[in-house]
Short mmCIF file of C-alpha atoms in Angstrom, two decimals:
data_model
loop_
_atom_site.label_atom_id
_atom_site.label_comp_id
_atom_site.label_asym_id
_atom_site.label_seq_id
_atom_site.Cartn_x
_atom_site.Cartn_y
_atom_site.Cartn_z
CA UNK A 1 116.62 61.03 129.17
CA UNK A 2 114.16 59.05 131.29
CA UNK A 3 111.85 56.46 129.75
CA UNK A 4 109.56 56.84 132.77
CA UNK A 5 107.77 60.18 133.25
CA UNK A 6 109.31 62.52 135.82
CA UNK A 7 106.78 64.30 138.06
CA UNK A 8 106.37 68.04 137.50
CA UNK A 9 103.86 70.21 139.34
CA UNK A 10 101.55 72.77 137.79
CA UNK A 11 102.52 76.08 139.39
CA UNK A 12 100.46 78.35 137.16
CA UNK A 13 97.57 77.96 134.75
CA UNK A 14 96.57 80.70 132.32
CA UNK A 15 93.46 80.23 130.15
CA UNK A 16 94.14 81.39 126.59
CA UNK A 17 90.96 80.56 124.66
CA UNK A 18 87.84 78.51 125.23
CA UNK A 19 89.78 75.33 124.46
CA UNK A 20 93.42 76.11 125.31
CA UNK A 21 95.44 76.96 128.40
CA UNK A 22 99.08 77.61 129.21
CA UNK A 23 100.63 75.60 132.04
CA UNK A 24 103.85 76.43 133.86
CA UNK A 25 105.42 73.25 135.22
CA UNK A 26 108.14 73.05 137.87
CA UNK A 27 110.07 69.93 138.92
CA UNK A 28 108.60 68.05 141.87
CA UNK A 29 111.95 66.32 142.39
CA UNK A 30 114.18 65.18 139.53
CA UNK A 31 114.91 67.82 136.87
CA UNK A 32 115.02 66.98 133.18
CA UNK A 33 117.92 68.08 130.93
CA UNK A 34 117.58 71.56 129.39
CA UNK A 35 115.21 72.04 126.46
CA UNK A 36 115.72 74.40 123.51
CA UNK A 37 112.97 76.22 121.56
CA UNK A 38 111.36 73.86 119.06
CA UNK A 39 111.80 70.69 121.09
CA UNK A 40 108.90 68.88 122.73
CA UNK A 41 108.09 66.90 125.83
CA UNK A 42 105.85 63.91 126.30
CA UNK A 43 103.29 65.08 128.87
CA UNK A 44 101.51 62.40 130.85
CA UNK A 45 98.15 62.66 132.57
CA UNK A 46 98.55 59.74 134.93
CA UNK A 47 95.98 57.02 134.39
CA UNK A 48 94.98 58.40 130.99
CA UNK A 49 98.01 58.57 128.71
CA UNK A 50 100.65 60.89 127.28
CA UNK A 51 100.94 63.22 124.28
CA UNK A 52 103.73 65.26 122.68
CA UNK A 53 103.58 69.01 123.40
CA UNK A 54 106.18 71.53 122.23
CA UNK A 55 107.66 73.90 124.76
CA UNK A 56 105.97 77.31 124.65
CA UNK A 57 108.36 78.93 127.08
CA UNK A 58 111.62 78.34 128.91
CA UNK A 59 111.80 80.83 131.80
CA UNK A 60 115.34 82.20 132.16
CA UNK A 61 117.10 81.05 135.31
CA UNK A 62 114.45 78.45 136.15
CA UNK A 63 114.04 74.72 135.64
CA UNK A 64 110.40 75.32 134.72
CA UNK A 65 108.71 74.40 131.45
CA UNK A 66 105.81 76.23 129.83
CA UNK A 67 103.36 74.39 127.58
CA UNK A 68 100.20 75.57 125.86
CA UNK A 69 97.67 72.74 125.55
CA UNK A 70 94.58 72.66 123.33
CA UNK A 71 91.78 70.19 124.01
CA UNK A 72 91.61 67.64 121.19
CA UNK A 73 91.39 64.31 123.03
CA UNK A 74 91.30 62.55 126.38
CA UNK A 75 94.88 63.37 127.45
CA UNK A 76 94.82 66.99 126.31
CA UNK A 77 91.41 67.43 127.96
CA UNK A 78 92.87 66.24 131.27
CA UNK A 79 95.96 68.45 130.96
CA UNK A 80 93.86 71.47 130.02
CA UNK A 81 91.73 71.03 133.14
CA UNK A 82 94.65 70.75 135.58
CA UNK A 83 94.82 73.39 138.29
CA UNK A 84 97.90 74.61 140.19
CA UNK A 85 99.15 71.84 142.44
CA UNK A 86 98.32 69.02 140.02
CA UNK A 87 101.07 66.62 138.98
CA UNK A 88 102.04 66.01 135.36
CA UNK A 89 104.44 63.35 134.14
CA UNK A 90 107.11 64.72 131.79
CA UNK A 91 109.62 62.98 129.51
CA UNK A 92 112.15 64.76 127.31
CA UNK A 93 113.61 66.73 125.77
CA UNK A 94 112.84 65.26 122.35
CA UNK A 95 113.45 66.40 118.80
CA UNK A 96 115.20 69.24 117.08
CA UNK A 97 115.20 72.96 117.80
CA UNK A 98 114.50 76.04 115.70
CA UNK A 99 118.25 76.85 115.48
CA UNK A 100 118.26 80.55 116.30
CA UNK A 101 121.99 80.67 115.62
CA UNK A 102 121.33 80.71 111.87
CA UNK A 103 119.29 83.89 112.30
CA UNK A 104 122.06 86.03 113.81
CA UNK A 105 122.46 89.33 111.90
CA UNK A 106 119.56 88.40 109.61
CA UNK A 107 115.95 89.52 109.31
CA UNK A 108 113.58 87.07 110.97
CA UNK A 109 110.05 86.07 109.95
CA UNK A 110 107.99 84.19 112.54
CA UNK A 111 104.82 82.90 110.85
CA UNK A 112 102.23 81.06 112.90
CA UNK A 113 98.81 79.55 112.26
CA UNK A 114 96.50 78.75 115.17
CA UNK A 115 98.11 76.74 117.97
CA UNK A 116 101.32 76.88 115.91
CA UNK A 117 102.13 80.13 117.71
CA UNK A 118 102.87 78.16 120.89
CA UNK A 119 106.09 76.44 119.67
CA UNK A 120 107.18 79.76 118.12
CA UNK A 121 106.65 81.82 121.27
CA UNK A 122 110.13 80.95 122.69
CA UNK A 123 111.69 82.10 119.39
CA UNK A 124 110.09 85.51 119.73
CA UNK A 125 111.01 85.79 123.42
CA UNK A 126 114.64 84.80 122.80
CA UNK A 127 115.03 87.30 119.95
CA UNK A 128 113.44 90.09 121.98
CA UNK A 129 115.78 89.22 124.83
CA UNK A 130 118.84 89.71 122.58
CA UNK A 131 117.42 92.21 120.14
CA UNK A 132 120.79 93.58 118.99
CA UNK A 133 121.83 90.19 117.56
CA UNK A 134 119.13 90.15 114.89
CA UNK A 135 117.79 92.29 112.08
CA UNK A 136 114.15 93.21 111.58
CA UNK A 137 111.69 90.89 113.34
CA UNK A 138 108.24 90.31 111.84
CA UNK A 139 105.67 88.15 113.62
CA UNK A 140 102.73 87.14 111.40
CA UNK A 141 99.84 85.42 113.17
CA UNK A 142 96.75 83.76 111.76
CA UNK A 143 93.75 82.25 113.57
CA UNK A 144 90.26 81.01 112.72
CA UNK A 145 88.50 83.74 114.69
CA UNK A 146 89.51 86.56 117.07
CA UNK A 147 88.46 84.33 119.98
CA UNK A 148 91.03 81.72 118.89
CA UNK A 149 94.03 84.06 119.11
CA UNK A 150 96.68 83.04 121.63
CA UNK A 151 98.70 85.34 123.89
CA UNK A 152 96.62 88.44 123.12
CA UNK A 153 98.29 90.67 125.71
CA UNK A 154 101.80 89.38 124.99
CA UNK A 155 101.57 89.99 121.26
CA UNK A 156 100.68 93.62 121.98
CA UNK A 157 103.84 93.89 124.08
CA UNK A 158 105.89 92.31 121.28
CA UNK A 159 104.78 95.05 118.89
CA UNK A 160 106.98 97.53 120.74
CA UNK A 161 110.12 95.86 119.33
CA UNK A 162 108.78 93.82 116.40
CA UNK A 163 106.43 94.18 113.46
CA UNK A 164 103.39 92.19 114.56
CA UNK A 165 100.48 91.54 112.18
CA UNK A 166 97.39 89.46 112.88
CA UNK A 167 94.69 88.06 110.60
CA UNK A 168 91.63 85.85 111.12
CA UNK A 169 89.64 83.63 108.78
CA UNK A 170 86.27 84.65 110.17
CA UNK A 171 85.89 88.07 111.78
CA UNK A 172 83.59 88.77 114.72
CA UNK A 173 81.59 91.89 115.53
CA UNK A 174 84.03 94.65 116.46
CA UNK A 175 86.99 93.09 114.66
CA UNK A 176 88.82 95.80 112.68
CA UNK A 177 91.93 93.85 111.77
CA UNK A 178 92.92 91.86 108.71
CA UNK A 179 90.75 89.04 107.37
CA UNK A 180 92.16 86.17 105.33
CA UNK A 181 94.90 83.56 105.37
CA UNK A 182 98.18 84.32 107.09
CA UNK A 183 100.14 84.29 103.80
CA UNK A 184 98.42 87.56 102.88
CA UNK A 185 100.37 89.24 105.66
CA UNK A 186 103.60 88.61 103.76
CA UNK A 187 102.61 91.41 101.39
CA UNK A 188 103.05 93.96 104.17
CA UNK A 189 106.09 92.41 105.88
CA UNK A 190 109.42 94.17 105.33
CA UNK A 191 112.43 91.86 105.02
CA UNK A 192 115.48 91.21 102.85
CA UNK A 193 114.72 87.82 101.26
CA UNK A 194 118.32 86.81 100.58
CA UNK A 195 119.25 87.63 104.17
CA UNK A 196 116.18 86.30 105.98
CA UNK A 197 115.43 83.29 108.17
CA UNK A 198 111.81 82.15 108.49
CA UNK A 199 110.29 79.99 111.21
CA UNK A 200 106.89 78.53 110.29
CA UNK A 201 104.42 76.47 112.32
CA UNK A 202 100.73 75.72 111.87
CA UNK A 203 98.44 73.41 109.90
CA UNK A 204 100.27 71.55 107.17
CA UNK A 205 98.48 73.27 104.23
CA UNK A 206 99.41 76.63 105.75
CA UNK A 207 103.04 75.53 106.11
CA UNK A 208 103.21 74.42 102.48
CA UNK A 209 101.62 77.61 101.13
CA UNK A 210 103.78 79.85 103.30
CA UNK A 211 107.08 78.12 102.56
CA UNK A 212 106.44 78.06 98.81
CA UNK A 213 105.59 81.76 98.80
CA UNK A 214 108.75 82.55 100.75
CA UNK A 215 110.87 80.61 98.26
CA UNK A 216 109.18 82.47 95.38
CA UNK A 217 110.09 85.73 97.08
CA UNK A 218 113.74 84.71 97.32
CA UNK A 219 114.15 83.28 100.81
CA UNK A 220 116.52 80.27 100.57
CA UNK A 221 114.74 76.99 101.31
CA UNK A 222 117.49 75.98 103.74
CA UNK A 223 116.70 79.05 105.84
CA UNK A 224 113.01 78.26 106.10
CA UNK A 225 112.48 76.11 109.20
CA UNK A 226 109.14 74.35 109.60
CA UNK A 227 107.70 72.27 112.43
CA UNK A 228 105.80 69.18 111.28
CA UNK A 229 103.27 67.21 113.28
CA UNK A 230 102.73 63.47 113.14
CA UNK A 231 101.46 60.84 115.58
CA UNK A 232 104.39 60.67 118.01
CA UNK A 233 104.14 57.99 120.66
CA UNK A 234 107.51 56.80 121.95
CA UNK A 235 109.58 59.95 121.42
CA UNK A 236 112.68 57.84 120.83
CA UNK A 237 112.38 56.79 117.16
CA UNK A 238 111.48 53.19 118.02
CA UNK A 239 107.77 52.78 117.27
CA UNK A 240 107.70 54.36 113.80
CA UNK A 241 104.36 56.14 114.22
CA UNK A 242 105.85 59.51 113.29
CA UNK A 243 107.59 58.32 110.12
CA UNK A 244 107.51 60.67 107.13
CA UNK A 245 109.39 58.95 104.34
CA UNK A 246 112.97 58.47 105.60
CA UNK A 247 112.39 60.90 108.49
CA UNK A 248 111.30 59.96 112.01
CA UNK A 249 109.97 63.27 113.25
CA UNK A 250 110.41 62.59 116.97
CA UNK A 251 114.14 62.23 116.32
CA UNK A 252 114.88 64.09 113.06
CA UNK A 253 112.21 66.74 113.63
CA UNK A 254 109.76 68.15 114.43
CA UNK A 255 111.72 71.15 113.12
CA UNK A 256 113.42 70.60 109.76
CA UNK A 257 114.50 72.75 106.85
CA UNK A 258 112.05 73.29 104.02
CA UNK A 259 114.60 71.88 101.54
CA UNK A 260 114.07 68.51 103.30
CA UNK A 261 110.38 68.85 104.06
CA UNK A 262 109.11 70.02 100.67
CA UNK A 263 109.76 66.81 98.68
CA UNK A 264 108.24 64.70 101.46
CA UNK A 265 105.05 66.75 101.68
CA UNK A 266 104.41 66.60 97.94
CA UNK A 267 104.12 62.78 97.85
CA UNK A 268 100.41 61.94 98.43
CA UNK A 269 100.95 58.62 100.21
CA UNK A 270 103.04 60.31 102.88
#
């Protein structure tokens, strides 16, 4: 994979919330190797810097990449503001995937908190595209407020072939849905714990609480896949910024099994 960013062009921009937008990027020349759901790219705003962003979509039959960017700093601010025609530098693919193969013939739980729905979106799309390969699909989504929910129209479409449940921490006028943390939605999800695979992404406290509750309910820890976030800079396991104990998340993650993640996340100094 290239160590120098490859130019990609923004071909579509879709605002999601007040501080997030989804960009579809197409090669402006050289094409990067194929990505899989769960992996990430280093996106570069030329003259400002680069940040890691997980793929939020891999359009079938295209070399395009889809990324959802939330404004949290100088680089993400610049990416968020880019209009169609702008050029983005892209390096990748980096990291591990969600491993959908382990979910074949099993029930699937997709559990997302906030922007964590973006890396999980390709999982849902792939399962819906091959619905007969999998058991029951439940998509559980949590956000701070209704205004912070991603992919509002798409999640309604998903509900035709999946059990989709949404909750918010702080309701707004007119909100009639669930209120509370996303783990509360597990009480209404229907799945066979011993024959279930769970994919979890969101803030770290949410990941810990969700994974522990799944284990308590009988889902094997090895079949709970979580995506962890650290300060990734090089993407090639050389700088050490993303180290979590013996794990370098840009190489060994960001997606790892809960049986590996749980002991690392219980040590305070990590």
